Amino acid sequence: MILITGASGSVGKTVLQEAIGKESKVRAMYRSREEAAKAPSGCEPVLADYSDKQSLRKALDGVTSVYVVCSPIPQLVELENNALNACKESGVKHVVLNSALGAGDYPKSFPSWHRKVEDKLKETRMSYTILRPNGFLQNIVTYNAPSIRAQGAFYVAMGDAKVSYLDVGDIAVVAVKVLKGGTHAGKTYELNGPEALSNQELAKRISVVTGRTVNYVDIPESAQREAMLGLGMPEWQVTALLELQQFYKQGGGAKTDGLLQALIERAPVTLDQYLAANAREFRDQAASA
Ligand SMILES: NC(=O)c1ccc[n+]([C@@H]2O[C@H](COP(=O)([O-])OP(=O)(O)OC[C@H]3O[C@@H](n4cnc5c(N)ncnc54)[C@H](OP(=O)(O)O)[C@@H]3O)[C@@H](O)[C@H]2O)c1
């Protein structure tokens, strides 16, 4: 039996879909009944919370491999540590940890939180595989599409920094493969997408796919901070996102290599493929109404 945690979240949900059909016994962990009710067929939903030891024990009963993921929140370190302790106590054989690119050497923001959990996982002496994905292609819709729809532009303090975005579906293929352990045990995989893309290039490609001019406006970091706070985002999240952008501005996210392709045994999803599948997300609301 494998357990997929975070089954209501962006990556966890996709890992779950990938696992169903490939694995005979799949359990999916949700925190709320409402989300568990949406569990796809082919898996066994279970309710549990990383902050509730007893619920974790039940979720892990009979489980041999676990995919561990949590929301990018300041409590992530404590919550995932709880999950790892419970895995150890339950005799889990192999853990796949969803970490983030930068956990190797960037001492700030989300990567530094993930690094603490990686270190804890190694201390447990359980068999593990760590995944450190670069930025998700899906972020482009989450963060940039709203102002593109409304104003035909997106505003970020990223200069001409490049990011090798990858598709969450490709991460899921890797996650399910490495849940088996085997030659993947003890490995840390840094997962990069196929092209390093600046925001100027993103704007060009979105313009082509939507048939309207989309502009990237490079703004001062202080202006981005004010804008995010104005949208009601908490201070810790604004700081973490801006510090992550610094990682990208230092060139930390611009690497491309063949590792993802080798692991998934096909070409990774490209920006153009992602945009073609999601073009409606960027279209002018009034024009497409
Ligand atoms: N976005 C990126 O570009 C990027 C890149 C690299 C790495 N990452 C990392 O990828 C991870 C996952 O991102 P995501 O976008 O999939 O996050 P997400 O959509 O917020 O999903 C997180 C999942 O964790 C669950 N969760 C939260 N608190 C929990 C708790 N106390 N007990 C059990 N489960 C809990 C959530 O459940 P609920 O639905 O009940 O809240 C949800 O299912 C993050 O750690 C992030 O740092 C992201």
mmCIF file of N, CA, C and O in Angstrom, residues 50-92:
data_model
loop_
_atom_site.group_PDB
_atom_site.id
_atom_site.type_symbol
_atom_site.label_atom_id
_atom_site.label_comp_id
_atom_site.label_asym_id
_atom_site.label_seq_id
_atom_site.Cartn_x
_atom_site.Cartn_y
_atom_site.Cartn_z
ATOM 1 N N TYR A 50 -1.259 16.283 9.788
ATOM 2 C CA TYR A 50 0.117 16.153 10.290
ATOM 3 C C TYR A 50 0.239 16.574 11.757
ATOM 4 O O TYR A 50 1.197 16.198 12.427
ATOM 5 N N SER A 51 -0.693 17.379 12.226
ATOM 6 C CA SER A 51 -0.594 17.829 13.618
ATOM 7 C C SER A 51 -1.297 16.862 14.573
ATOM 8 O O SER A 51 -1.338 17.096 15.773
ATOM 9 N N ASP A 52 -1.861 15.777 14.047
ATOM 10 C CA ASP A 52 -2.604 14.813 14.874
ATOM 11 C C ASP A 52 -1.977 13.419 14.697
ATOM 12 O O ASP A 52 -2.249 12.714 13.728
ATOM 13 N N LYS A 53 -1.159 13.072 15.705
ATOM 14 C CA LYS A 53 -0.383 11.821 15.648
ATOM 15 C C LYS A 53 -1.247 10.590 15.427
ATOM 16 O O LYS A 53 -0.906 9.686 14.668
ATOM 17 N N GLN A 54 -2.371 10.572 16.175
ATOM 18 C CA GLN A 54 -3.226 9.379 16.109
ATOM 19 C C GLN A 54 -3.803 9.181 14.703
ATOM 20 O O GLN A 54 -3.857 8.060 14.194
ATOM 21 N N SER A 55 -4.194 10.303 14.093
ATOM 22 C CA SER A 55 -4.756 10.199 12.740
ATOM 23 C C SER A 55 -3.683 9.715 11.765
ATOM 24 O O SER A 55 -3.973 8.938 10.846
ATOM 25 N N LEU A 56 -2.453 10.137 11.995
ATOM 26 C CA LEU A 56 -1.356 9.705 11.112
ATOM 27 C C LEU A 56 -1.117 8.205 11.255
ATOM 28 O O LEU A 56 -0.862 7.507 10.273
ATOM 29 N N ARG A 57 -1.189 7.740 12.483
ATOM 30 C CA ARG A 57 -0.960 6.304 12.716
ATOM 31 C C ARG A 57 -1.974 5.476 11.916
ATOM 32 O O ARG A 57 -1.612 4.504 11.268
ATOM 33 N N LYS A 58 -3.235 5.913 11.941
ATOM 34 C CA LYS A 58 -4.280 5.182 11.181
ATOM 35 C C LYS A 58 -4.009 5.265 9.681
ATOM 36 O O LYS A 58 -4.120 4.279 8.946
ATOM 37 N N ALA A 59 -3.642 6.457 9.239
ATOM 38 C CA ALA A 59 -3.404 6.645 7.795
ATOM 39 C C ALA A 59 -2.247 5.772 7.308
ATOM 40 O O ALA A 59 -2.223 5.333 6.159
ATOM 41 N N LEU A 60 -1.297 5.511 8.204
ATOM 42 C CA LEU A 60 -0.085 4.773 7.812
ATOM 43 C C LEU A 60 -0.182 3.277 8.046
ATOM 44 O O LEU A 60 0.750 2.533 7.704
ATOM 45 N N ASP A 61 -1.299 2.831 8.572
ATOM 46 C CA ASP A 61 -1.441 1.398 8.869
ATOM 47 C C ASP A 61 -1.324 0.564 7.582
ATOM 48 O O ASP A 61 -2.058 0.791 6.621
ATOM 49 N N GLY A 62 -0.371 -0.335 7.540
ATOM 50 C CA GLY A 62 -0.204 -1.212 6.373
ATOM 51 C C GLY A 62 0.480 -0.561 5.192
ATOM 52 O O GLY A 62 0.530 -1.142 4.101
ATOM 53 N N VAL A 63 1.009 0.644 5.397
ATOM 54 C CA VAL A 63 1.614 1.395 4.280
ATOM 55 C C VAL A 63 3.117 1.115 4.194
ATOM 56 O O VAL A 63 3.809 1.102 5.209
ATOM 57 N N THR A 64 3.606 0.910 2.972
ATOM 58 C CA THR A 64 5.048 0.653 2.798
ATOM 59 C C THR A 64 5.801 1.873 2.241
ATOM 60 O O THR A 64 6.961 2.074 2.565
ATOM 61 N N SER A 65 5.130 2.660 1.392
ATOM 62 C CA SER A 65 5.790 3.841 0.801
ATOM 63 C C SER A 65 4.884 5.061 0.920
ATOM 64 O O SER A 65 3.662 4.945 0.724
ATOM 65 N N VAL A 66 5.504 6.204 1.193
ATOM 66 C CA VAL A 66 4.709 7.431 1.399
ATOM 67 C C VAL A 66 5.285 8.579 0.584
ATOM 68 O O VAL A 66 6.505 8.781 0.558
ATOM 69 N N TYR A 67 4.378 9.338 -0.031
ATOM 70 C CA TYR A 67 4.751 10.591 -0.678
ATOM 71 C C TYR A 67 4.358 11.710 0.287
ATOM 72 O O TYR A 67 3.180 11.849 0.627
ATOM 73 N N VAL A 68 5.332 12.478 0.761
ATOM 74 C CA VAL A 68 5.072 13.527 1.771
ATOM 75 C C VAL A 68 5.144 14.907 1.129
ATOM 76 O O VAL A 68 6.171 15.272 0.531
ATOM 77 N N VAL A 69 4.049 15.653 1.285
ATOM 78 C CA VAL A 69 4.016 17.032 0.776
ATOM 79 C C VAL A 69 3.175 17.862 1.736
ATOM 80 O O VAL A 69 2.266 17.348 2.385
ATOM 81 N N CYS A 70 3.497 19.141 1.840
ATOM 82 C CA CYS A 70 2.696 20.046 2.666
ATOM 83 C C CYS A 70 2.643 21.404 1.982
ATOM 84 O O CYS A 70 3.512 21.732 1.167
ATOM 85 N N SER A 71 1.662 22.196 2.337
ATOM 86 C CA SER A 71 1.567 23.554 1.798
ATOM 87 C C SER A 71 2.807 24.344 2.196
ATOM 88 O O SER A 71 3.397 24.085 3.249
ATOM 89 N N PRO A 72 3.199 25.324 1.361
ATOM 90 C CA PRO A 72 4.364 26.154 1.698
ATOM 91 C C PRO A 72 4.007 27.183 2.774
ATOM 92 O O PRO A 72 3.790 28.361 2.486
ATOM 93 N N ILE A 73 3.953 26.726 3.996
ATOM 94 C CA ILE A 73 3.576 27.578 5.135
ATOM 95 C C ILE A 73 4.688 27.472 6.193
ATOM 96 O O ILE A 73 5.422 26.486 6.217
ATOM 97 N N PRO A 74 4.797 28.473 7.078
ATOM 98 C CA PRO A 74 5.901 28.438 8.055
ATOM 99 C C PRO A 74 5.878 27.193 8.951
ATOM 100 O O PRO A 74 6.917 26.768 9.434
ATOM 101 N N GLN A 75 4.700 26.609 9.142
ATOM 102 C CA GLN A 75 4.598 25.410 9.987
ATOM 103 C C GLN A 75 5.054 24.144 9.257
ATOM 104 O O GLN A 75 5.045 23.059 9.847
ATOM 105 N N LEU A 76 5.419 24.280 7.979
ATOM 106 C CA LEU A 76 5.792 23.101 7.176
ATOM 107 C C LEU A 76 6.832 22.226 7.868
ATOM 108 O O LEU A 76 6.714 20.995 7.875
ATOM 109 N N VAL A 77 7.838 22.832 8.469
ATOM 110 C CA VAL A 77 8.938 22.052 9.059
ATOM 111 C C VAL A 77 8.390 21.162 10.178
ATOM 112 O O VAL A 77 8.630 19.939 10.191
ATOM 113 N N GLU A 78 7.629 21.779 11.078
ATOM 114 C CA GLU A 78 7.084 21.008 12.208
ATOM 115 C C GLU A 78 6.096 19.935 11.708
ATOM 116 O O GLU A 78 6.142 18.780 12.140
ATOM 117 N N LEU A 79 5.249 20.316 10.769
ATOM 118 C CA LEU A 79 4.218 19.375 10.292
ATOM 119 C C LEU A 79 4.844 18.184 9.558
ATOM 120 O O LEU A 79 4.497 17.022 9.810
ATOM 121 N N GLU A 80 5.778 18.468 8.646
ATOM 122 C CA GLU A 80 6.394 17.355 7.917
ATOM 123 C C GLU A 80 7.284 16.514 8.850
ATOM 124 O O GLU A 80 7.378 15.297 8.677
ATOM 125 N N ASN A 81 7.911 17.155 9.830
ATOM 126 C CA ASN A 81 8.684 16.366 10.809
ATOM 127 C C ASN A 81 7.764 15.379 11.532
ATOM 128 O O ASN A 81 8.142 14.230 11.781
ATOM 129 N N ASN A 82 6.565 15.845 11.894
ATOM 130 C CA ASN A 82 5.596 14.933 12.527
ATOM 131 C C ASN A 82 5.297 13.755 11.608
ATOM 132 O O ASN A 82 5.231 12.599 12.047
ATOM 133 N N ALA A 83 5.129 14.067 10.325
ATOM 134 C CA ALA A 83 4.815 13.003 9.363
ATOM 135 C C ALA A 83 5.965 12.005 9.295
ATOM 136 O O ALA A 83 5.744 10.783 9.272
ATOM 137 N N LEU A 84 7.195 12.503 9.297
ATOM 138 C CA LEU A 84 8.355 11.604 9.199
ATOM 139 C C LEU A 84 8.485 10.749 10.461
ATOM 140 O O LEU A 84 8.769 9.540 10.367
ATOM 141 N N ASN A 85 8.248 11.353 11.625
ATOM 142 C CA ASN A 85 8.292 10.555 12.871
ATOM 143 C C ASN A 85 7.255 9.436 12.820
ATOM 144 O O ASN A 85 7.539 8.300 13.189
ATOM 145 N N ALA A 86 6.061 9.776 12.340
ATOM 146 C CA ALA A 86 4.995 8.771 12.267
ATOM 147 C C ALA A 86 5.356 7.669 11.270
ATOM 148 O O ALA A 86 5.094 6.482 11.518
ATOM 149 N N CYS A 87 5.984 8.043 10.168
ATOM 150 C CA CYS A 87 6.409 7.036 9.170
ATOM 151 C C CYS A 87 7.407 6.078 9.817
ATOM 152 O O CYS A 87 7.317 4.855 9.643
ATOM 153 N N LYS A 88 8.337 6.641 10.550
ATOM 154 C CA LYS A 88 9.374 5.822 11.188
ATOM 155 C C LYS A 88 8.722 4.848 12.188
ATOM 156 O O LYS A 88 8.999 3.644 12.176
ATOM 157 N N GLU A 89 7.826 5.391 13.016
ATOM 158 C CA GLU A 89 7.167 4.554 14.034
ATOM 159 C C GLU A 89 6.314 3.455 13.402
ATOM 160 O O GLU A 89 6.162 2.377 13.964
ATOM 161 N N SER A 90 5.740 3.755 12.235
ATOM 162 C CA SER A 90 4.847 2.777 11.595
ATOM 163 C C SER A 90 5.603 1.772 10.733
ATOM 164 O O SER A 90 4.980 0.909 10.105
ATOM 165 N N GLY A 91 6.923 1.914 10.633
ATOM 166 C CA GLY A 91 7.706 0.944 9.861
ATOM 167 C C GLY A 91 7.614 1.129 8.365
ATOM 168 O O GLY A 91 7.784 0.159 7.600
ATOM 169 N N VAL A 92 7.343 2.373 7.925
ATOM 170 C CA VAL A 92 7.301 2.652 6.480
ATOM 171 C C VAL A 92 8.672 2.350 5.869
ATOM 172 O O VAL A 92 9.704 2.643 6.464
#
